[in-house]
Amino acid sequence: MDFAIALNPTSAHPLHRQLAEELRRIILTGRLLPGERLPSTRSLAQSLSISRTTVTQSYDQLLGEGYLETRHGSGTFVCSQLPDDLLQAKPVDTIAASSASAIQLSPYGIHLAETPFALLPEPQTEINFRYGRPALKHFPVNLWRKLLMRHCRQDRQWLDYAKDSQGYYPLRVAIAQYLARARAVACSPEQIVLTNGTQQALDLVLRILLQPGETIAIEDPGYLSARRVFLSHRANLLPIPVDHSGLRVDQLICETTPIRCVYVTPSHQFPTGAILSLPRRLELLKWAQQTGTLILEDDYDSEYRYGDRPIPALQGLDNSDSVLYIGTFSKVLFPALRIGYLVLPPSLVPLVAYGKWLSDRQLPTLEQRVLTDFITEGHLESHIRKMRSHYDCCRQGLVQALQTHFGDGVTIVGEQAGIHLMVRFSTPLDEAEIIQKAASVGVGLISARPQYLQATSMNEFVLGYGELEEDAIATGIARLAQVLGCKPS
Ligand SMILES: Cc1ncc(COP(=O)(O)O)c(C=O)c1O
C-alpha cells in the first residue's frame, strides 16, 4: 500500500509528529477505512526513507489517541470503532483539503492546512472518564433562566452593539472583586479584558506579543489546545519537564535559548495535576523579572482545591508586570458560556482590547449581564462551594476505588485539585489494549499521551470525574480492574 505523504525534514516539527498528523488526516478523509490494515513499520519506513523508530513513534501516538489498534501477531489496523464525531468530520476535512489546494493561503492558512484540525477522540461509553467537563447536570439552569428573563424584560439595550471592547464594565468589576477574594489576584476592572474563553485569550495575546520563530516555554506534558495556538503563531516550542511540584523551574532557568514567554498552569498542572510550589513560584517570578520574560498563567480550575489552603495566583505575587493571568468560567459554570478573562499589565490593555474588537467585536451582552448578577448576588460562590464538596466526594470515591481494586498496580497523581486526576497502570498491556478492554465493559478512558511533546508517557490516563456520580465511578473502576486482570496487593 502506497501513501502520498509529504514530510518536511527541515521543519521544527519532529518527523514522527508530522507523520502521525498525515496518517490521522488519511484516516479522517476516509482514504484508510476502519478495520483496514496499515503497512508494517519496516515497509512504511522504507517507502518514506525515514527511520523505523520514527514510524513506530507515530503509530504509538495514534494508538494512544484511539485512531489505531493492534491485533496480536497480525499488525496495526485503523480502529474499527472510530468515534462518531470523527467520522462526521470527514466531509469538512475533505472540502478543506481540496479547497486548500486551489486557493492561495496566507502563512497562517498554510499552517492550518498542514496541521489539519481534529478533536481528540473521546470515548462513547456508558461510564465515561473523559476530562474537561464539569457536572452539567448540577448547574442551576432555573436560576440562570430567571436571570436571563429579568434582563430580557428590563430594557432593549442588550440588543445593541456594546461600546466597550474590554467587556461589560459591571462584569469586570464583579470579576476583579471575586479574583481578589478567591485567588489573591491584585487588579482593577480596568486591567481586565473579557474573552471568548481561555482559547481566545491565548490567541489574542500571542497576536500582540509574539514574532514568528520566538520561543515559548511550555510544560511537558501540557495543555494540547494551548500548544495548538502557539504553533499557529509559528512559535518555537521549548518543552520543560514537570514533576510532583509542577514546572521544573530550575531547568527553565538554565536554558540558553532566549525565551519570549512561559505558559504555565500553576494551580493544577494540566494534565499531571501537580501544584506549583511556592518556592518555585517565587523563583519563576524572579527569573521572569530579571530576564524580561512574560508568564502566561492559565488558572483554569483553581476553584477546586481539596485539603490545603490555596496558594495565591502568580499574578498576585508579581510586582513587575511579568504575569498575564487567564481565567475562565468553563469549569466553574459551563463551557458553552464562552466567557473568560485576561488580567493584563495596564500598558497592554488598549492593544488587547483593540485586538478583541478586530477579532469579534464583543461578547454577547445578555450573557455578560446575567453572569454579573450571578456573581454579585452570591450564586457563583455558593455554586462553587456546593460543587467543591460534590467533586470532593467523587474524587475520594475514585481514589478509594482505584486503591481497593488495583493496590500497587496503579499510581495516582494530581488528585489534590481540579476535576480530573492522572493514573499510571502497571500492567504488561499497552495503552491501546487497556482502552479497548475498558471499552468492552462500557468504560471510557483517555490516554495522556497526546498532551506530551518530548517527555514520554507510559500507560498514563487522565481520568475526569466531573461528569460522573459516585456510584458510576465505583462501578467503572471495578469493571476496569476485572477486565485488566488486576488483583490488589
Ligand atoms: C489547561 C486548560 N486551560 C483552559 C481550559 C478551558 O478553556 P476554555 O476557557 O477555552 O473553555 C481547559 C479546558 O479543558 C484546560 O484544560
Short mmCIF file of C-alpha atoms in Angstrom, two decimals, residues 1-487:
data_model
loop_
_atom_site.label_atom_id
_atom_site.label_comp_id
_atom_site.label_asym_id
_atom_site.label_seq_id
_atom_site.Cartn_x
_atom_site.Cartn_y
_atom_site.Cartn_z
CA MET A 1 0.00 0.00 0.00
CA ASP A 2 1.50 3.38 -1.04
CA PHE A 3 0.58 6.68 0.57
CA ALA A 4 1.46 10.09 -0.82
CA ILE A 5 2.89 11.52 2.40
CA ALA A 6 4.89 14.72 2.34
CA LEU A 7 7.28 15.12 5.27
CA ASN A 8 9.47 18.14 5.78
CA PRO A 9 12.81 17.17 7.38
CA THR A 10 13.75 20.85 7.90
CA SER A 11 10.58 21.70 9.85
CA ALA A 12 10.81 22.43 13.60
CA HIS A 13 8.01 19.93 13.94
CA PRO A 14 9.56 16.45 14.56
CA LEU A 15 9.13 13.91 11.75
CA HIS A 16 7.17 11.42 13.85
CA ARG A 17 4.59 14.10 14.64
CA GLN A 18 4.34 15.15 11.00
CA LEU A 19 3.80 11.52 10.05
CA ALA A 20 1.18 10.99 12.78
CA GLU A 21 -0.68 14.10 11.55
CA GLU A 22 -0.60 12.87 7.94
CA LEU A 23 -1.85 9.42 8.91
CA ARG A 24 -4.58 10.96 11.04
CA ARG A 25 -5.65 13.04 8.04
CA ILE A 26 -5.64 9.95 5.81
CA ILE A 27 -7.93 8.20 8.28
CA LEU A 28 -10.23 11.20 8.74
CA THR A 29 -10.62 11.75 5.00
CA GLY A 30 -11.54 8.10 4.53
CA ARG A 31 -8.51 7.06 2.46
CA LEU A 32 -7.98 4.40 5.11
CA LEU A 33 -11.16 2.90 6.45
CA PRO A 34 -11.95 1.49 9.92
CA GLY A 35 -10.57 -2.04 10.13
CA GLU A 36 -8.06 -1.51 7.28
CA ARG A 37 -4.55 -2.66 7.89
CA LEU A 38 -1.60 -0.26 7.91
CA PRO A 39 1.74 -1.08 6.31
CA SER A 40 4.30 -2.59 8.66
CA THR A 41 6.62 -0.07 10.30
CA ARG A 42 9.52 -1.51 8.28
CA SER A 43 7.84 -1.14 4.88
CA LEU A 44 6.47 2.35 5.57
CA ALA A 45 9.90 3.45 6.83
CA GLN A 46 11.47 2.12 3.64
CA SER A 47 8.97 3.73 1.31
CA LEU A 48 9.29 7.13 3.02
CA SER A 49 13.08 6.83 3.53
CA ILE A 50 12.82 7.53 7.22
CA SER A 51 13.83 5.51 10.26
CA ARG A 52 11.66 2.72 11.58
CA THR A 53 11.71 4.36 15.03
CA THR A 54 10.03 7.44 13.55
CA VAL A 55 7.24 5.29 12.13
CA THR A 56 6.88 3.35 15.39
CA GLN A 57 6.60 6.61 17.37
CA SER A 58 3.84 7.86 15.01
CA TYR A 59 1.95 4.60 15.25
CA ASP A 60 2.25 4.69 19.06
CA GLN A 61 0.85 8.22 19.15
CA LEU A 62 -2.16 7.24 17.03
CA LEU A 63 -2.67 4.10 19.10
CA GLY A 64 -2.76 6.27 22.21
CA GLU A 65 -5.25 8.64 20.58
CA GLY A 66 -7.53 5.76 19.63
CA TYR A 67 -7.15 6.01 15.83
CA LEU A 68 -5.27 2.72 15.52
CA GLU A 69 -5.41 -0.66 17.19
CA THR A 70 -3.08 -3.63 17.20
CA ARG A 71 -4.15 -7.21 16.77
CA HIS A 72 -1.78 -9.67 18.28
CA GLY A 73 0.53 -11.14 15.63
CA SER A 74 -1.30 -9.61 12.69
CA GLY A 75 -0.29 -5.95 12.67
CA THR A 76 -1.72 -2.48 13.08
CA PHE A 77 -5.20 -1.51 11.88
CA VAL A 78 -7.39 1.58 11.73
CA CYS A 79 -9.54 1.35 14.84
CA SER A 80 -12.79 -0.36 13.94
CA GLN A 81 -14.73 1.83 16.37
CA LEU A 82 -13.73 5.37 15.50
CA PRO A 83 -15.90 7.76 17.49
CA ASP A 84 -18.86 9.15 15.53
CA ASP A 85 -17.74 12.74 15.75
CA LEU A 86 -14.54 11.90 13.92
CA LEU A 87 -16.38 10.14 11.14
CA GLN A 88 -18.69 13.12 10.82
CA ALA A 89 -15.66 15.36 10.43
CA LYS A 90 -14.85 13.62 7.15
CA PRO A 91 -16.74 15.78 4.63
CA VAL A 92 -15.50 19.03 6.19
CA ASP A 93 -11.94 17.84 6.11
CA THR A 94 -12.27 16.73 2.50
CA ILE A 95 -13.63 20.13 1.49
CA ALA A 96 -10.86 21.91 3.40
CA ALA A 97 -8.17 19.78 1.78
CA SER A 98 -9.48 20.24 -1.76
CA SER A 99 -10.11 23.98 -1.48
CA ALA A 100 -6.75 24.48 0.22
CA SER A 101 -5.03 23.23 -2.92
CA ALA A 102 -6.98 25.62 -5.22
CA ILE A 103 -6.95 28.84 -3.19
CA GLN A 104 -3.76 30.61 -2.23
CA LEU A 105 -3.25 30.76 1.51
CA SER A 106 -1.54 33.08 3.97
CA PRO A 107 1.30 31.66 6.11
CA TYR A 108 -1.33 31.20 8.85
CA GLY A 109 -3.64 29.39 6.40
CA ILE A 110 -0.76 27.22 5.22
CA HIS A 111 0.00 26.26 8.81
CA LEU A 112 -3.63 25.27 9.36
CA ALA A 113 -3.71 23.27 6.13
CA GLU A 114 -0.53 21.47 7.20
CA THR A 115 -1.88 20.62 10.65
CA PRO A 116 -5.49 19.65 9.98
CA PHE A 117 -7.76 20.04 12.92
CA ALA A 118 -9.38 17.11 14.66
CA LEU A 119 -10.67 16.99 18.19
CA LEU A 120 -9.05 14.25 20.23
CA PRO A 121 -11.25 11.16 20.08
CA GLU A 122 -13.49 10.82 23.10
CA PRO A 123 -15.00 7.55 24.30
CA GLN A 124 -18.72 7.00 23.74
CA THR A 125 -19.21 4.59 26.61
CA GLU A 126 -21.75 4.07 29.37
CA ILE A 127 -19.28 5.20 32.05
CA ASN A 128 -17.09 7.87 30.57
CA PHE A 129 -13.98 9.13 32.38
CA ARG A 130 -13.44 11.87 29.78
CA TYR A 131 -11.95 15.03 31.26
CA GLY A 132 -12.55 18.74 30.87
CA ARG A 133 -16.26 18.74 31.68
CA PRO A 134 -17.93 19.99 34.86
CA ALA A 135 -21.08 18.35 36.25
CA LEU A 136 -23.55 19.99 33.88
CA LYS A 137 -26.49 18.27 35.48
CA HIS A 138 -25.81 20.15 38.72
CA PHE A 139 -25.82 23.55 37.03
CA PRO A 140 -28.74 25.70 38.32
CA VAL A 141 -30.49 26.12 34.98
CA ASN A 142 -33.69 27.51 36.51
CA LEU A 143 -31.85 30.27 38.28
CA TRP A 144 -29.93 31.11 35.10
CA ARG A 145 -33.20 31.25 33.16
CA LYS A 146 -34.71 33.58 35.78
CA LEU A 147 -31.77 35.96 35.45
CA LEU A 148 -31.95 35.79 31.66
CA MET A 149 -35.65 36.65 31.73
CA ARG A 150 -35.04 39.52 34.12
CA HIS A 151 -32.63 41.13 31.66
CA CYS A 152 -34.74 40.36 28.61
CA ARG A 153 -37.65 42.20 30.19
CA GLN A 154 -35.67 45.07 31.68
CA ASP A 155 -34.74 47.00 28.54
CA ARG A 156 -33.57 46.50 24.96
CA GLN A 157 -30.06 47.88 25.40
CA TRP A 158 -28.54 44.44 25.32
CA LEU A 159 -29.65 44.04 21.70
CA ASP A 160 -27.32 46.80 20.54
CA TYR A 161 -23.57 46.86 19.88
CA ALA A 162 -21.56 47.33 23.07
CA LYS A 163 -19.49 50.48 23.43
CA ASP A 164 -16.80 48.82 25.47
CA SER A 165 -14.44 46.43 23.69
CA GLN A 166 -12.91 45.31 27.04
CA GLY A 167 -16.26 43.80 28.02
CA TYR A 168 -19.26 44.80 30.16
CA TYR A 169 -17.88 47.05 32.91
CA PRO A 170 -20.05 45.79 35.83
CA LEU A 171 -18.92 42.25 35.00
CA ARG A 172 -15.29 43.34 35.07
CA VAL A 173 -15.90 44.92 38.50
CA ALA A 174 -17.51 41.69 39.74
CA ILE A 175 -14.64 39.57 38.40
CA ALA A 176 -11.94 41.84 39.88
CA GLN A 177 -13.60 41.59 43.32
CA TYR A 178 -14.08 37.85 43.03
CA LEU A 179 -10.44 37.31 41.99
CA ALA A 180 -9.17 39.41 44.89
CA ARG A 181 -11.24 37.30 47.33
CA ALA A 182 -10.70 33.86 45.86
CA ARG A 183 -7.30 33.96 44.15
CA ALA A 184 -5.41 36.88 45.69
CA VAL A 185 -5.20 38.42 42.21
CA ALA A 186 -4.46 42.12 42.51
CA CYS A 187 -6.16 44.03 39.72
CA SER A 188 -8.59 46.77 38.87
CA PRO A 189 -11.53 46.25 36.47
CA GLU A 190 -9.58 48.45 34.02
CA GLN A 191 -6.94 45.71 33.71
CA ILE A 192 -9.47 43.09 32.61
CA VAL A 193 -10.36 42.18 29.03
CA LEU A 194 -13.20 39.68 28.71
CA THR A 195 -12.62 37.00 26.11
CA ASN A 196 -14.31 34.07 24.47
CA GLY A 197 -12.72 31.63 26.94
CA THR A 198 -9.06 30.77 27.53
CA GLN A 199 -8.68 29.81 23.91
CA GLN A 200 -9.30 33.31 22.59
CA ALA A 201 -7.31 34.88 25.43
CA LEU A 202 -4.21 32.93 24.34
CA ASP A 203 -4.76 33.70 20.68
CA LEU A 204 -5.18 37.43 21.31
CA VAL A 205 -2.10 37.87 23.46
CA LEU A 206 0.07 35.93 21.05
CA ARG A 207 -1.08 38.07 18.12
CA ILE A 208 0.09 41.09 20.03
CA LEU A 209 3.25 39.77 21.66
CA LEU A 210 4.87 37.08 19.57
CA GLN A 211 7.07 37.30 16.48
CA PRO A 212 7.15 34.10 14.39
CA GLY A 213 10.09 31.95 15.47
CA GLU A 214 10.26 33.33 19.02
CA THR A 215 10.34 30.77 21.81
CA ILE A 216 7.53 29.88 24.19
CA ALA A 217 8.47 27.57 27.05
CA ILE A 218 5.68 25.11 27.82
CA GLU A 219 5.06 22.43 30.40
CA ASP A 220 5.71 18.91 29.09
CA PRO A 221 3.25 17.23 29.36
CA GLY A 222 0.99 20.23 28.91
CA TYR A 223 -2.30 21.52 27.53
CA LEU A 224 -2.59 20.49 23.88
CA SER A 225 -5.11 23.20 22.94
CA ALA A 226 -2.69 25.90 24.11
CA ARG A 227 0.13 24.25 22.16
CA ARG A 228 -2.01 24.35 19.02
CA VAL A 229 -2.50 28.11 19.42
CA PHE A 230 1.23 28.64 19.95
CA LEU A 231 2.10 26.65 16.83
CA SER A 232 -0.48 28.54 14.77
CA HIS A 233 1.51 31.69 15.59
CA ARG A 234 4.66 29.86 14.49
CA ALA A 235 6.19 29.84 17.95
CA ASN A 236 9.25 27.76 18.64
CA LEU A 237 8.16 25.46 21.47
CA LEU A 238 10.56 24.70 24.30
CA PRO A 239 9.25 21.78 26.37
CA ILE A 240 10.16 21.94 30.08
CA PRO A 241 9.55 18.84 32.21
CA VAL A 242 7.10 18.72 35.07
CA ASP A 243 7.41 16.82 38.36
CA HIS A 244 5.32 16.46 41.52
CA SER A 245 5.84 20.16 42.34
CA GLY A 246 4.94 21.38 38.84
CA LEU A 247 7.15 23.02 36.23
CA ARG A 248 10.88 22.33 36.68
CA VAL A 249 11.74 25.99 37.06
CA ASP A 250 15.42 25.06 37.61
CA GLN A 251 15.54 23.59 34.08
CA LEU A 252 13.84 26.64 32.62
CA ILE A 253 16.31 28.98 34.25
CA CYS A 254 19.37 27.22 32.88
CA GLU A 255 18.08 27.36 29.27
CA THR A 256 20.30 29.36 26.98
CA THR A 257 17.66 29.98 24.26
CA PRO A 258 16.07 33.45 24.63
CA ILE A 259 12.51 32.86 25.83
CA ARG A 260 9.69 35.27 25.00
CA CYS A 261 7.12 33.78 27.32
CA VAL A 262 6.33 30.81 29.53
CA TYR A 263 2.91 29.16 29.60
CA VAL A 264 2.06 27.59 32.98
CA THR A 265 -0.92 26.04 34.79
CA PRO A 266 0.37 26.56 38.37
CA SER A 267 -2.78 25.82 40.40
CA HIS A 268 -3.36 22.44 38.81
CA GLN A 269 -0.85 21.46 36.17
CA PHE A 270 -2.56 20.03 33.12
CA PRO A 271 -2.62 17.03 32.88
CA THR A 272 -0.50 15.81 35.83
CA GLY A 273 -2.41 17.82 38.45
CA ALA A 274 0.80 18.95 40.20
CA ILE A 275 0.57 22.20 42.14
CA LEU A 276 3.46 24.61 41.57
CA SER A 277 5.11 25.01 44.94
CA LEU A 278 5.51 28.45 46.50
CA PRO A 279 9.35 28.42 46.28
CA ARG A 280 9.10 27.59 42.56
CA ARG A 281 6.54 30.35 42.04
CA LEU A 282 8.88 32.87 43.62
CA GLU A 283 11.86 31.54 41.67
CA LEU A 284 9.89 31.74 38.40
CA LEU A 285 8.77 35.30 39.07
CA LYS A 286 12.28 36.41 40.00
CA TRP A 287 13.71 34.89 36.82
CA ALA A 288 10.93 36.41 34.66
CA GLN A 289 11.61 39.81 36.14
CA GLN A 290 15.37 39.54 35.62
CA THR A 291 15.10 38.32 32.03
CA GLY A 292 12.05 40.33 30.92
CA THR A 293 10.14 37.12 30.13
CA LEU A 294 6.35 37.15 30.24
CA ILE A 295 4.40 34.48 32.12
CA LEU A 296 1.04 33.29 30.77
CA GLU A 297 -0.71 31.97 33.87
CA ASP A 298 -3.66 29.72 32.99
CA ASP A 299 -5.74 29.35 36.16
CA TYR A 300 -8.45 27.20 34.54
CA ASP A 301 -9.82 25.20 37.50
CA SER A 302 -8.17 26.70 40.57
CA GLU A 303 -11.51 26.93 42.41
CA TYR A 304 -11.45 23.20 43.08
CA ARG A 305 -8.76 22.55 45.64
CA TYR A 306 -9.19 19.98 48.38
CA GLY A 307 -7.42 19.88 51.72
CA ASP A 308 -4.73 22.56 51.88
CA ARG A 309 -5.30 26.26 51.59
CA PRO A 310 -4.91 27.55 48.02
CA ILE A 311 -1.58 29.05 47.03
CA PRO A 312 -2.05 32.61 45.71
CA ALA A 313 -2.01 33.07 41.96
CA LEU A 314 1.33 34.05 40.44
CA GLN A 315 -0.28 37.31 39.35
CA GLY A 316 -0.86 38.33 42.98
CA LEU A 317 2.78 37.65 43.89
CA ASP A 318 4.15 39.59 40.92
CA ASN A 319 5.23 43.19 41.27
CA SER A 320 6.92 43.65 37.92
CA ASP A 321 4.06 43.27 35.38
CA SER A 322 5.50 39.96 34.24
CA VAL A 323 2.27 37.94 34.53
CA LEU A 324 -0.69 37.80 32.16
CA TYR A 325 -3.39 35.99 34.10
CA ILE A 326 -6.06 33.97 32.28
CA GLY A 327 -9.27 32.70 33.87
CA THR A 328 -12.38 31.01 32.53
CA PHE A 329 -15.94 30.14 33.54
CA SER A 330 -15.81 26.90 31.54
CA LYS A 331 -15.14 24.74 34.60
CA VAL A 332 -16.98 26.58 37.36
CA LEU A 333 -20.11 27.18 35.28
CA PHE A 334 -20.33 25.62 31.82
CA PRO A 335 -18.01 25.54 28.79
CA ALA A 336 -20.55 26.76 26.21
CA LEU A 337 -20.87 30.05 28.10
CA ARG A 338 -17.59 31.02 26.38
CA ILE A 339 -16.64 33.72 28.86
CA GLY A 340 -13.11 34.01 30.12
CA TYR A 341 -10.89 36.90 31.09
CA LEU A 342 -7.41 38.26 30.84
CA VAL A 343 -5.88 40.29 33.66
CA LEU A 344 -3.19 42.35 31.99
CA PRO A 345 -0.39 44.74 32.84
CA PRO A 346 -2.04 48.16 32.22
CA SER A 347 0.15 49.01 29.22
CA LEU A 348 -1.18 46.03 27.25
CA VAL A 349 -4.88 46.62 27.87
CA PRO A 350 -5.65 49.01 24.96
CA LEU A 351 -3.91 46.78 22.42
CA VAL A 352 -5.58 43.58 23.58
CA ALA A 353 -8.99 45.30 23.70
CA TYR A 354 -8.41 46.57 20.17
CA GLY A 355 -7.39 43.06 19.06
CA LYS A 356 -10.55 41.67 20.63
CA TRP A 357 -12.68 44.22 18.76
CA LEU A 358 -10.96 43.41 15.47
CA SER A 359 -11.42 39.71 16.02
CA ASP A 360 -15.11 39.54 17.01
CA ARG A 361 -16.14 42.99 18.23
CA GLN A 362 -17.59 41.91 21.60
CA LEU A 363 -19.04 39.15 23.73
CA PRO A 364 -22.84 38.78 23.81
CA THR A 365 -24.23 41.39 26.22
CA LEU A 366 -27.11 39.35 27.62
CA GLU A 367 -24.86 36.58 28.95
CA GLN A 368 -22.45 39.13 30.43
CA ARG A 369 -25.31 40.82 32.29
CA VAL A 370 -26.64 37.52 33.60
CA LEU A 371 -23.19 36.47 34.73
CA THR A 372 -22.73 39.79 36.53
CA ASP A 373 -25.87 39.16 38.59
CA PHE A 374 -24.87 35.56 39.13
CA ILE A 375 -21.60 36.74 40.71
CA THR A 376 -22.79 39.83 42.59
CA GLU A 377 -25.82 38.07 44.10
CA GLY A 378 -23.53 35.40 45.56
CA HIS A 379 -24.66 32.50 43.34
CA LEU A 380 -21.22 31.87 41.87
CA GLU A 381 -19.52 31.31 45.20
CA SER A 382 -22.37 29.26 46.57
CA HIS A 383 -22.35 27.09 43.41
CA ILE A 384 -18.59 26.66 43.74
CA ARG A 385 -18.92 25.66 47.41
CA LYS A 386 -21.60 23.12 46.57
CA MET A 387 -19.69 21.70 43.63
CA ARG A 388 -16.41 21.58 45.57
CA SER A 389 -17.99 19.31 48.12
CA HIS A 390 -19.66 17.21 45.39
CA TYR A 391 -16.39 16.82 43.44
CA ASP A 392 -14.51 16.08 46.64
CA CYS A 393 -16.81 13.09 47.31
CA CYS A 394 -16.38 11.87 43.72
CA ARG A 395 -12.62 12.32 43.93
CA GLN A 396 -12.36 10.42 47.21
CA GLY A 397 -14.56 7.68 45.80
CA LEU A 398 -12.35 7.42 42.72
CA VAL A 399 -9.10 7.30 44.70
CA GLN A 400 -10.53 4.72 47.07
CA ALA A 401 -11.87 2.54 44.25
CA LEU A 402 -8.51 2.67 42.47
CA GLN A 403 -6.64 1.74 45.64
CA THR A 404 -9.07 -1.04 46.54
CA HIS A 405 -9.10 -2.67 43.13
CA PHE A 406 -5.58 -2.00 41.87
CA GLY A 407 -3.45 -1.71 45.03
CA ASP A 408 0.16 -1.23 43.94
CA GLY A 409 -0.84 -1.71 40.32
CA VAL A 410 -1.77 1.93 39.97
CA THR A 411 -0.02 5.22 40.67
CA ILE A 412 -2.35 8.14 41.24
CA VAL A 413 -1.12 11.69 40.72
CA GLY A 414 -2.60 15.15 40.97
CA GLU A 415 -5.68 14.31 42.98
CA GLN A 416 -5.48 17.32 45.33
CA ALA A 417 -7.23 19.73 42.97
CA GLY A 418 -9.40 20.12 39.91
CA ILE A 419 -11.91 17.70 38.40
CA HIS A 420 -9.54 15.12 36.97
CA LEU A 421 -6.55 13.12 38.14
CA MET A 422 -3.93 11.11 36.34
CA VAL A 423 -3.17 7.41 36.76
CA ARG A 424 -0.37 5.10 35.65
CA PHE A 425 -1.27 1.44 35.42
CA SER A 426 1.48 -1.15 35.84
CA THR A 427 0.40 -3.89 33.52
CA PRO A 428 2.01 -5.74 30.61
CA LEU A 429 -0.85 -4.47 28.42
CA ASP A 430 -0.19 -1.47 26.23
CA GLU A 431 -2.34 1.67 26.15
CA ALA A 432 -4.42 0.67 23.15
CA GLU A 433 -5.18 -2.70 24.73
CA ILE A 434 -6.18 -1.06 28.01
CA ILE A 435 -8.51 1.36 26.18
CA GLN A 436 -10.06 -1.47 24.19
CA LYS A 437 -10.58 -3.73 27.18
CA ALA A 438 -12.10 -0.87 29.15
CA ALA A 439 -14.45 -0.03 26.26
CA SER A 440 -15.52 -3.68 26.05
CA VAL A 441 -17.06 -3.29 29.53
CA GLY A 442 -18.54 0.14 28.84
CA VAL A 443 -15.77 2.19 30.45
CA GLY A 444 -14.19 5.08 28.54
CA LEU A 445 -10.56 6.06 29.17
CA ILE A 446 -8.44 8.74 27.53
CA SER A 447 -4.68 8.41 27.25
CA ALA A 448 -2.47 11.26 28.47
CA ARG A 449 -0.11 10.71 25.53
CA PRO A 450 -1.36 13.50 23.18
CA GLN A 451 -0.51 16.04 25.90
CA TYR A 452 3.17 15.03 25.76
CA LEU A 453 5.62 16.71 23.43
CA GLN A 454 9.03 15.26 24.19
CA ALA A 455 8.70 13.58 27.57
CA THR A 456 7.48 10.00 27.40
CA SER A 457 4.20 8.68 28.66
CA MET A 458 3.67 5.05 29.64
CA ASN A 459 0.20 3.70 30.25
CA GLU A 460 -0.95 7.04 31.63
CA PHE A 461 -4.57 8.10 31.56
CA VAL A 462 -6.34 11.31 32.53
CA LEU A 463 -9.43 10.35 34.50
CA GLY A 464 -12.07 13.05 34.57
CA TYR A 465 -14.68 12.64 37.29
CA GLY A 466 -16.57 15.93 36.83
CA GLU A 467 -19.48 14.38 34.96
CA LEU A 468 -19.78 11.13 36.93
CA GLU A 469 -21.69 10.31 40.10
CA GLU A 470 -20.05 8.29 42.87
CA ASP A 471 -21.79 5.02 42.07
CA ALA A 472 -20.81 5.19 38.39
CA ILE A 473 -17.19 5.86 39.41
CA ALA A 474 -17.14 2.84 41.73
CA THR A 475 -18.73 0.58 39.11
CA GLY A 476 -16.43 1.85 36.37
CA ILE A 477 -13.24 1.19 38.34
CA ALA A 478 -14.45 -2.25 39.49
CA ARG A 479 -15.17 -3.23 35.86
CA LEU A 480 -11.83 -1.87 34.76
CA ALA A 481 -9.94 -3.87 37.36
CA GLN A 482 -11.79 -7.02 36.39
CA VAL A 483 -11.12 -6.67 32.69
CA LEU A 484 -7.45 -5.68 33.18
CA GLY A 485 -6.99 -8.70 35.39
CA CYS A 486 -5.65 -6.66 38.33
CA LYS A 487 -5.54 -8.02 41.81
#
